[in-house]
Short mmCIF file of C-alpha atoms in Angstrom, two decimals:
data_model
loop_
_atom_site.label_atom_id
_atom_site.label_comp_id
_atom_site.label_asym_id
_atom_site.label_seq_id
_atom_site.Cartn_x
_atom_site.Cartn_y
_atom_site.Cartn_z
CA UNK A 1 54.50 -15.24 41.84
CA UNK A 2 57.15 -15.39 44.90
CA UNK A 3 58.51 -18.57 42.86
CA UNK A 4 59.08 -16.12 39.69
CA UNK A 5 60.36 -12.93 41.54
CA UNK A 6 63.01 -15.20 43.05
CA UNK A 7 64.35 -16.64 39.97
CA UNK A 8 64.62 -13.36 38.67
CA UNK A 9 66.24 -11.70 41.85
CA UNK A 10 68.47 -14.49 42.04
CA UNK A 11 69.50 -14.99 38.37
CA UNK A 12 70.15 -10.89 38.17
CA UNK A 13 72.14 -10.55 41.57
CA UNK A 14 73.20 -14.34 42.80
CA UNK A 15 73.68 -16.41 40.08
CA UNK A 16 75.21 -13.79 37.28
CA UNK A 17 75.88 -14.96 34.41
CA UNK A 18 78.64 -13.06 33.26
CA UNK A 19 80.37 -13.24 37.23
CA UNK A 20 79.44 -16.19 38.91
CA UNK A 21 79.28 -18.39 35.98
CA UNK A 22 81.60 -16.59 33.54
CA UNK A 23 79.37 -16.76 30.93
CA UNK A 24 79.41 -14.19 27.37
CA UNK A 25 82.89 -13.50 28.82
CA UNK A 26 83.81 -12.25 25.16
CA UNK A 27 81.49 -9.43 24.72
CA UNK A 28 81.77 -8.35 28.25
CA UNK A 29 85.49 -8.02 27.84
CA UNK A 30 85.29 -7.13 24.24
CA UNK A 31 83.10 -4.43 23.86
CA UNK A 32 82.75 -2.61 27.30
CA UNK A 33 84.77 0.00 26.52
CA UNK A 34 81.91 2.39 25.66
CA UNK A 35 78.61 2.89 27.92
CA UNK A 36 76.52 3.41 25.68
CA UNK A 37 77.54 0.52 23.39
CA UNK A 38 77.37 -2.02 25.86
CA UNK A 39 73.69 -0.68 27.26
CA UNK A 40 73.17 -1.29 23.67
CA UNK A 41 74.45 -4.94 23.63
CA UNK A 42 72.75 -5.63 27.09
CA UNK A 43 69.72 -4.87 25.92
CA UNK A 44 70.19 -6.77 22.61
CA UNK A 45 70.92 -9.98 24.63
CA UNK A 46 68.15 -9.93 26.81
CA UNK A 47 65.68 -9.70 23.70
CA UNK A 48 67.86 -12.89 22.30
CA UNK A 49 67.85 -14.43 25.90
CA UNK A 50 64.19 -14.21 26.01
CA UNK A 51 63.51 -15.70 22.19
CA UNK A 52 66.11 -18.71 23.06
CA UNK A 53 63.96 -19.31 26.05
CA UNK A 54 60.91 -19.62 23.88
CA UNK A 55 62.53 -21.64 21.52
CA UNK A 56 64.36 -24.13 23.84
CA UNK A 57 61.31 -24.77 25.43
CA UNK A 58 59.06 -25.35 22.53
CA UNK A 59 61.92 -28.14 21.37
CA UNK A 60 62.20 -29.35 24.35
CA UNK A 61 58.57 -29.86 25.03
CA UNK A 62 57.54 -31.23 21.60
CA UNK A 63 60.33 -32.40 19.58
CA UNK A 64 63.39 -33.78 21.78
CA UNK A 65 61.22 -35.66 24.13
CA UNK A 66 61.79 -38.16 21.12
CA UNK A 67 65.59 -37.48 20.60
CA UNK A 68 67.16 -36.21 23.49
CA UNK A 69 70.45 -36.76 21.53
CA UNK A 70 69.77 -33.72 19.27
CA UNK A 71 69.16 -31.56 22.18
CA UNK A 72 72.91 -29.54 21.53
CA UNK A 73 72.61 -29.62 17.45
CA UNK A 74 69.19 -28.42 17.58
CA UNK A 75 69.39 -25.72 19.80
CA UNK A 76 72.16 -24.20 18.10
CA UNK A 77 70.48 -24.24 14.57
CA UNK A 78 66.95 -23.82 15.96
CA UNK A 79 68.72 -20.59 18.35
CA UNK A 80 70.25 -19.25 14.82
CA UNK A 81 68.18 -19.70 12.60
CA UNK A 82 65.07 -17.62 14.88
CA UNK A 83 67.63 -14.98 15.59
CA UNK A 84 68.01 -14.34 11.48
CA UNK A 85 63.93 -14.15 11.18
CA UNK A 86 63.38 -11.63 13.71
CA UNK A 87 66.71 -9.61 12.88
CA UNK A 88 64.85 -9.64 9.50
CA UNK A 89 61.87 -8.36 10.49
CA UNK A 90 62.70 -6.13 13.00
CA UNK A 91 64.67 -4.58 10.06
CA UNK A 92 61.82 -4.13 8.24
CA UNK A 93 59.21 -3.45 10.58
CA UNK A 94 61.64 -1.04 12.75
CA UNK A 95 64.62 0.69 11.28
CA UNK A 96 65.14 2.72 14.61
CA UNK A 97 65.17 -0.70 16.63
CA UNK A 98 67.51 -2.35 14.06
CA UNK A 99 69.97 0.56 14.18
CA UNK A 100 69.93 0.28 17.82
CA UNK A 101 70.10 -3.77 18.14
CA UNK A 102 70.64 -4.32 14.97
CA UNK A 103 74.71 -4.98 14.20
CA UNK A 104 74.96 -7.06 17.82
CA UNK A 105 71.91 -9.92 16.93
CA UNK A 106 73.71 -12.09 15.01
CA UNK A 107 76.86 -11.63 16.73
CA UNK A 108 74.71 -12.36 20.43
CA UNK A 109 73.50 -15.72 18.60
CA UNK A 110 77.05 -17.17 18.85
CA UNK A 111 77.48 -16.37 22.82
CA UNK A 112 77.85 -18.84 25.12
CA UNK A 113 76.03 -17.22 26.93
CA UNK A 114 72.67 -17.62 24.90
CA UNK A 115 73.63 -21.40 24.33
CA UNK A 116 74.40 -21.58 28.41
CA UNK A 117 70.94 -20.17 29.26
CA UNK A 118 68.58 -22.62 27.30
CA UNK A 119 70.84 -25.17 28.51
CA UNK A 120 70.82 -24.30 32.21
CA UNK A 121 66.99 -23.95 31.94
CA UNK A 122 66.62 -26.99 30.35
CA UNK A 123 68.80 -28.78 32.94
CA UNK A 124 66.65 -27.23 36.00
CA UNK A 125 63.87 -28.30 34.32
CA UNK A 126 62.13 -24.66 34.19
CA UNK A 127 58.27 -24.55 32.22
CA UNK A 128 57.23 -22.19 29.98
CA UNK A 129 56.88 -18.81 32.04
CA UNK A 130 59.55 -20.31 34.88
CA UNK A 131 62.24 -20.48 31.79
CA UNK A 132 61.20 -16.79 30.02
CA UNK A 133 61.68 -14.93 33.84
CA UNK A 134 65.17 -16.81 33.86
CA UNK A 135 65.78 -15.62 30.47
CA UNK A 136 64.66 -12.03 31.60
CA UNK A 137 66.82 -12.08 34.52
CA UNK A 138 69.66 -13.52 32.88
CA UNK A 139 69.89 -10.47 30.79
CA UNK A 140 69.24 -8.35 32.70
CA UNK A 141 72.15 -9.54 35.12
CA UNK A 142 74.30 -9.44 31.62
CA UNK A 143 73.72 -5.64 31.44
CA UNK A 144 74.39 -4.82 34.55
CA UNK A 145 77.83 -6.54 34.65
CA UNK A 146 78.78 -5.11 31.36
CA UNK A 147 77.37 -1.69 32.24
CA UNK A 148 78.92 -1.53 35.45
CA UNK A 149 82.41 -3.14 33.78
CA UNK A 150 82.14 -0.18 31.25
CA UNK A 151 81.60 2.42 33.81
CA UNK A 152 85.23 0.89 35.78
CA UNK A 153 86.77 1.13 32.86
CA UNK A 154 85.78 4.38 32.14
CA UNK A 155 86.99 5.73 35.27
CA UNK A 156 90.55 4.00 34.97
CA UNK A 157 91.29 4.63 31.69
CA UNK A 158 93.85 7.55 32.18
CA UNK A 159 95.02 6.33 35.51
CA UNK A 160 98.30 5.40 35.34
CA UNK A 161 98.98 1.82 35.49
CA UNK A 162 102.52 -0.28 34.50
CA UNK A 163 102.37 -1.25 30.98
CA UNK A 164 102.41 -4.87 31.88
CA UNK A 165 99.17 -4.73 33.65
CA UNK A 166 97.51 -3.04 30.89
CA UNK A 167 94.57 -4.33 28.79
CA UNK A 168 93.27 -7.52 29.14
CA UNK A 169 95.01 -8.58 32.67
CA UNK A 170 94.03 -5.35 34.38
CA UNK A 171 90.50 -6.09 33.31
CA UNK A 172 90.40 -9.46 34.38
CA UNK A 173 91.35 -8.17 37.67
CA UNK A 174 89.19 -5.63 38.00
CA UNK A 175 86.21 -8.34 36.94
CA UNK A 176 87.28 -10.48 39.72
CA UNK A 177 87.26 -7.61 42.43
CA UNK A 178 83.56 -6.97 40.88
CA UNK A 179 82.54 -10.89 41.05
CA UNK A 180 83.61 -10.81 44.87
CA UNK A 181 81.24 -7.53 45.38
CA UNK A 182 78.59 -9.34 44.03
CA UNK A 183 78.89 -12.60 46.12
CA UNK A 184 77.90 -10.42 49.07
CA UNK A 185 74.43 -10.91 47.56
CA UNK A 186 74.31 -14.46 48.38
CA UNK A 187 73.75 -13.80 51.70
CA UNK A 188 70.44 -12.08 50.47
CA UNK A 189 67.82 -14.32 50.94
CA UNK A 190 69.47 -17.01 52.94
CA UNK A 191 67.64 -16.08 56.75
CA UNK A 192 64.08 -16.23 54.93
CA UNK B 1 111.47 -33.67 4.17
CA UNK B 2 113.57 -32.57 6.67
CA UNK B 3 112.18 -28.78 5.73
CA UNK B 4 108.37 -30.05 6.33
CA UNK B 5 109.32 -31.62 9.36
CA UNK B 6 111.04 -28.27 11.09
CA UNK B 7 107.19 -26.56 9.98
CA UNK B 8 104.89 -29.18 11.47
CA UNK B 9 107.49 -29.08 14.47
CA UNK B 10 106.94 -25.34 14.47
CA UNK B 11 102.83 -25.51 13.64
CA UNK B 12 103.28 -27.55 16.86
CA UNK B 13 104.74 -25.18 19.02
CA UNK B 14 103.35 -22.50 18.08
CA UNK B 15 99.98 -23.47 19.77
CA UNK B 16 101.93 -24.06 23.08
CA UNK B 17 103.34 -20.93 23.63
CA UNK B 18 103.95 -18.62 21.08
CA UNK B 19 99.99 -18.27 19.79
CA UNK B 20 98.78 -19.96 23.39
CA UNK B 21 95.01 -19.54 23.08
CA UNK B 22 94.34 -18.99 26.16
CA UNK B 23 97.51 -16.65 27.41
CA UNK B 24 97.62 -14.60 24.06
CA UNK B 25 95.06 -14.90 22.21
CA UNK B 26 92.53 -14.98 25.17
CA UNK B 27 90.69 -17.04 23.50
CA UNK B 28 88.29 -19.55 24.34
CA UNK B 29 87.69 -18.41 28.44
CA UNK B 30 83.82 -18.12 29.07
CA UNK B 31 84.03 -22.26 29.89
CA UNK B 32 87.23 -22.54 31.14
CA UNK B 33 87.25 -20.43 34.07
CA UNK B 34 84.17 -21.96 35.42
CA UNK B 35 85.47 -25.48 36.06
CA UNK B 36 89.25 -25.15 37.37
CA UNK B 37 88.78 -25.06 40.26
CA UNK B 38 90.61 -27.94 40.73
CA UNK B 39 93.27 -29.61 38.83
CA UNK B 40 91.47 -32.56 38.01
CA UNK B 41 88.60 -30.73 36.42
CA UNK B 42 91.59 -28.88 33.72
CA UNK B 43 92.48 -32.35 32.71
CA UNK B 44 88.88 -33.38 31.70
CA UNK B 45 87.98 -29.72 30.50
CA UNK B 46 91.26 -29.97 28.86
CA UNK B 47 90.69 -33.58 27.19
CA UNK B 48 87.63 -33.33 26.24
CA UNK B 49 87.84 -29.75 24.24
CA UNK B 50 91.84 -31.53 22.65
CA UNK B 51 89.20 -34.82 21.39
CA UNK B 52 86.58 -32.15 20.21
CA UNK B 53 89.35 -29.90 18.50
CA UNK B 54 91.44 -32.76 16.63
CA UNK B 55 87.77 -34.30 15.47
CA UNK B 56 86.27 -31.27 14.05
CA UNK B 57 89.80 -30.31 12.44
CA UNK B 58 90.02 -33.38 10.96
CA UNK B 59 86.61 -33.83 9.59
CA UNK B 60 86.68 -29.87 8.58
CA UNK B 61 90.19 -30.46 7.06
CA UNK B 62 88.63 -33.69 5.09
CA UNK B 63 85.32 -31.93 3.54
CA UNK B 64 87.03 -28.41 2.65
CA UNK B 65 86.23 -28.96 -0.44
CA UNK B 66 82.70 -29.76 -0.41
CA UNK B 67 81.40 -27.45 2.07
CA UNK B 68 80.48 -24.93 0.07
CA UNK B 69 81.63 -21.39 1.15
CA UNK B 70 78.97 -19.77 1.79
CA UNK B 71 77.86 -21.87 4.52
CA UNK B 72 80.83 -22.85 5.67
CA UNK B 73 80.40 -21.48 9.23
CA UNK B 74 77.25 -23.33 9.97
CA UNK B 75 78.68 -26.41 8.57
CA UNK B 76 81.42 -25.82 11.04
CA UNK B 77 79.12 -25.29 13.87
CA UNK B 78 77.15 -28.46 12.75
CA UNK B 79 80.64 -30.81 12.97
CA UNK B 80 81.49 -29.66 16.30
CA UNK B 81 78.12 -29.80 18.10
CA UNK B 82 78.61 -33.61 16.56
CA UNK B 83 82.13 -34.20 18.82
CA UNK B 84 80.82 -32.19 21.91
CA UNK B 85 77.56 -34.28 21.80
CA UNK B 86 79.68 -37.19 21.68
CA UNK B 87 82.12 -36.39 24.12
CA UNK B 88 79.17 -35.56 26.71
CA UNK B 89 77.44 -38.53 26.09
CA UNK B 90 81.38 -40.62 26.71
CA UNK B 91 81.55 -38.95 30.00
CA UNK B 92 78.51 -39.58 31.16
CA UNK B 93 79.12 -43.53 30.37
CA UNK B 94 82.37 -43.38 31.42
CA UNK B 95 83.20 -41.00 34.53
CA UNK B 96 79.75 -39.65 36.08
CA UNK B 97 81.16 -38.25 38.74
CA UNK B 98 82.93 -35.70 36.93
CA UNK B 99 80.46 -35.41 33.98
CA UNK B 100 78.32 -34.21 37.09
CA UNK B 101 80.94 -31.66 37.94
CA UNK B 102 81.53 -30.20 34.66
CA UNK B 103 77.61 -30.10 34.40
CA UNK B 104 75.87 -27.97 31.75
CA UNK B 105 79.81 -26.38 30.63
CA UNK B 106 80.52 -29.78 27.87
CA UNK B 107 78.16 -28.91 26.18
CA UNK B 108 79.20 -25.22 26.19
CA UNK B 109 82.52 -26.32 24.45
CA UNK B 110 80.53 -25.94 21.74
CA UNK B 111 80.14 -22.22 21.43
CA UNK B 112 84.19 -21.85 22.11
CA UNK B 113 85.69 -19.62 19.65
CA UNK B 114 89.06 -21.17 20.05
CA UNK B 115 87.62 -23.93 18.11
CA UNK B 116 85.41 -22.10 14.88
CA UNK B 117 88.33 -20.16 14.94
CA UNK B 118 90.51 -22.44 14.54
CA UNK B 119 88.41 -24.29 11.86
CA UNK B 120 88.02 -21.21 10.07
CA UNK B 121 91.66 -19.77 9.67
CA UNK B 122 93.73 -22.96 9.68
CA UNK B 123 91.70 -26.45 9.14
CA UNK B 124 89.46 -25.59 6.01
CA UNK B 125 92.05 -24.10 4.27
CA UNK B 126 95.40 -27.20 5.05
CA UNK B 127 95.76 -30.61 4.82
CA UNK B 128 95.18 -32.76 6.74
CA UNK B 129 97.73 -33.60 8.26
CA UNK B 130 98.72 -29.95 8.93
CA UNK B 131 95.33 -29.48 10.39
CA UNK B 132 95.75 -32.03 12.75
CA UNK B 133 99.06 -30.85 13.90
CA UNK B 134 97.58 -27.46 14.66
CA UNK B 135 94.89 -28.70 16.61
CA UNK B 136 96.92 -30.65 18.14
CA UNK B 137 98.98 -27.74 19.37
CA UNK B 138 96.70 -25.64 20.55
CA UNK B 139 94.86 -28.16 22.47
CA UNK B 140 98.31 -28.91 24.04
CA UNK B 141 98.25 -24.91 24.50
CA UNK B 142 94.34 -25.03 26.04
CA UNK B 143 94.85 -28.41 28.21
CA UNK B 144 98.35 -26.75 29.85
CA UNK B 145 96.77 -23.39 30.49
CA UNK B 146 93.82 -25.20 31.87
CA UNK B 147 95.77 -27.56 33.98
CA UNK B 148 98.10 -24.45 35.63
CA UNK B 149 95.06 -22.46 36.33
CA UNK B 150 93.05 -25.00 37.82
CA UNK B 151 96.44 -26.44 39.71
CA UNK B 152 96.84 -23.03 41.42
CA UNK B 153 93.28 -21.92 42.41
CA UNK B 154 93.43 -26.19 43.76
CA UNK B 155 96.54 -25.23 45.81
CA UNK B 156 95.33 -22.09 47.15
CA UNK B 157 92.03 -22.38 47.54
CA UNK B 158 92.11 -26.14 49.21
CA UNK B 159 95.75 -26.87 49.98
CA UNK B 160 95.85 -30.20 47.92
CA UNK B 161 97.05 -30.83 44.01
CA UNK B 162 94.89 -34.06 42.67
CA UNK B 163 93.09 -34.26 46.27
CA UNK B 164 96.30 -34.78 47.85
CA UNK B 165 97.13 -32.70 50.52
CA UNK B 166 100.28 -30.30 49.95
CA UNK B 167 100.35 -28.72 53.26
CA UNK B 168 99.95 -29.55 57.33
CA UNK B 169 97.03 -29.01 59.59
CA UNK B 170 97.77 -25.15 59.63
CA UNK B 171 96.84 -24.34 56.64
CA UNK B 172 94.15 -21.89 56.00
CA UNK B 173 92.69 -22.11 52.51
CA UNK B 174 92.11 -18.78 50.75
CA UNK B 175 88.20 -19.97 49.83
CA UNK B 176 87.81 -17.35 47.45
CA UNK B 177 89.97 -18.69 45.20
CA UNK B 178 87.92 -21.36 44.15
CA UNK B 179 84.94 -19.50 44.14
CA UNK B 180 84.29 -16.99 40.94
CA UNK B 181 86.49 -14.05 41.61
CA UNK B 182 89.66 -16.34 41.93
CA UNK B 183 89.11 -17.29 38.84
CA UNK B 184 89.13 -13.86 36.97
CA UNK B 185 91.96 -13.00 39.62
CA UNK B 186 94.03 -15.76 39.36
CA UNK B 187 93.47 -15.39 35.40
CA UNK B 188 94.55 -12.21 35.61
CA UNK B 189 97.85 -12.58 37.16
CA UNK B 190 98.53 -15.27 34.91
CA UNK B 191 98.56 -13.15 31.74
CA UNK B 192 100.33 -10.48 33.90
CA UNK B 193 103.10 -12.69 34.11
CA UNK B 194 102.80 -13.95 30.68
CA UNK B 195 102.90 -10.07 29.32
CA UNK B 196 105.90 -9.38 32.01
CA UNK B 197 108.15 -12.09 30.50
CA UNK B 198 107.03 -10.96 27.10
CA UNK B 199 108.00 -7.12 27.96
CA UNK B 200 111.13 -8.67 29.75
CA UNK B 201 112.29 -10.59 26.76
CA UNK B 202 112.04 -7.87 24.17
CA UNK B 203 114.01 -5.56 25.89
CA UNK B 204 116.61 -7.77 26.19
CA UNK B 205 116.30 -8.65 22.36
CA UNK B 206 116.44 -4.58 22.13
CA UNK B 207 119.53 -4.11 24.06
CA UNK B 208 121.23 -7.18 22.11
CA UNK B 209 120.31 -5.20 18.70
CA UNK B 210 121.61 -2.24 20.25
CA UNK B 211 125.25 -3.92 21.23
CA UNK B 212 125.35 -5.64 17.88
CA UNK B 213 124.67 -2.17 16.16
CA UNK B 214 126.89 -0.44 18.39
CA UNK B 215 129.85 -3.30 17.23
CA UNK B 216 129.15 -2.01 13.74
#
């Protein structure tokens, strides 16, 4: 249980995926202009984290063992193709779930950050409950940095910054001063 | 001729600086910030997504016409997890040590959208010989971008360009700039300075209209 917790704590906090490893850089850049969207899109790629967790490990346990070759192809199309099925059903089982994930699933499937995951658990060789806490903590991590990110930008958006600085650059900074607050974490869990 | 030329000259160039994927378009980051922190790194990052790029444009640019539309994307996606499979596998044969450094980001070339994008607006729809001249170009763009960023947070954050060491004893390396935040930061003032030069030279253009109207 320790084991688990720490992956989590550590994948959430240490190791975040959008500010230690710059990972889903688009959406977090792209679409945290609005809270509530980006809660939205958080949550949305956790549930996709979580299913490409599943997924990577079932290929990995019974079908690339054979052709370890495939691993990149297969994940992508395997990763796609799931994410279509349950944005399917989910539209039919749940219309109030679809509306609120809905629009973001297929454009999640395509993040590097859902290709980065099954590949980083892969390469840490994670099992079956190991990889799905990852997956859980990855996303959660993802929400928090895009939540947070929103919030910034929220607060700056009438201050009164040179036109030069403006947009993308002034976000960029503003990431990196939020990636250097959440290095202090590393220090965390380093005297145990 | 000579009118073709001037446009695959200016296809060319236009990946370099005008359309620059990574200082205009922003295109194409979520890898490429995690592995410059040196110079050396940009060059392989930089080679190996400029191999993947002019393959898939290529092979795109060759079966336009029997990819059928409505899968085209996942056709794409299909030819370029090919290349990136390939080029992982070539540095892993070839230089281990920095296949080991790049790690798990190869095979995250994959899920660039510098490269379905490019695929999708230019490649499927050229020939191929225009397609390869606009990969070409941009992969120019990427690999220079990647090589300046990685070249700065290298000289900042270690004191040395290609391991060699720039400055004397005294030096104190900022460490945080080759540590996550320098990246964004470092990022950041770079496409300050791109939109400053930008902002710079269309005023000028504005005050030479202005003379020229003024003449008038």
């Amino acid at each position: 249980m320790g084991d688990l917790g720490w992956i989590f704590i550590s994948t959430l906090l240490i190791n975040n995926f959008v500010l230690a490893y710059f990972l889903g850089l688009c959406p977090f850049l792209g679409v945290s202009s609005k809270l509530d969207t980006s809660f939205r899109l958080g949550l949305a790629t956790t549930f996709v984290m979580v299913v490409t967790a599943l997924c990577a490990w079932i290929l990995n346990t019974y079908v690339l063992i054979y052709a370890p070759y495939l691993r990149l192809i297969s994940f992508i199309v395997v990763i796609a193709c799931v994410v279509q099925l349950i944005e399917m059903a989910i539209k039919k089982l749940s219309p109030a779930l679809f509306r609120a994930l809905g629009i973001f699933l297929p454009l999640i499937t395509t993040n590097c950050a859902i290709l980065g995951l099954a590949i980083f658990a892969t390469n840490r060789g994670y099992g079956l409950w190991q990889g799905l806490v990852y997956a859980l903590g990855a996303g959660a991590g993802f929400t928090l940095a895009i939540v947070l990110m929103a919030g910034l930008r929220d607060e700056t958006e009438m201050s009164d910054v040179p036109t030069m600085v403006k947009g993308i650059a002034f976000n960029l900074i503003v990431s990196g001063i939020l990636s250097m607050a959440f290095m202090g974490f590393a220090g965390l869990f380093s005297a145990s | 001729m000579a009118k073709s030329e001037k446009q695959a000259y200016d296809e060319f160039i236009k990946g370099i600086w005008r359309e620059n994927p990574v200082f205009v378009q922003v295109l194409g980051m979520c890898p490429m910030l995690a592995v410059t922190n040196s110079a050396i790194n940009g060059v392989a990052m930089g080679l190996a997504t400029c191999f993947v790029l002019v393959g898939s444009s290529f092979l795109v640019s060759l079966l336009k016409n029997l990819i059928p539309k409505q899968v085209r994307i996942s056709c794409f996606i299909i030819i370029i997890a090919t290349f990136v499979t390939v080029v992982d596998y070539s540095l892993l044969a070839l230089v281990p040590a920095i296949h080991k450094e790049l790690g798990a980001f190869i095979p995250l070339i994959v899920a660039k959208c510098l490269i379905l994008g490019r695929q999708e607006a230019f490649a499927s729809r050229n020939t191929i010989r225009m397609a390869l001249i606009d990969a070409l170009g941009m992969a120019a763009g990427f690999l220079i971008a990647l090589v300046s960023l990685g070249a700065i947070r290298e000289i900042l954050g270690e004191g040395k360009l290609f391991g060699v060491p720039l400055f004397g004893d005294n030096f104190e390396p900022w460490v945080i700039m080759i540590l996550p935040p320098g990246g964004f930061i470092t990022l950041g003032f770079m496409l300050l300075f791109f939109n400053w030069f930008e902002e710079k030279k269309k005023r000028l253009d504005e005050r030479a209209a202005a003379i020229e109207g003024s003449d008038i």
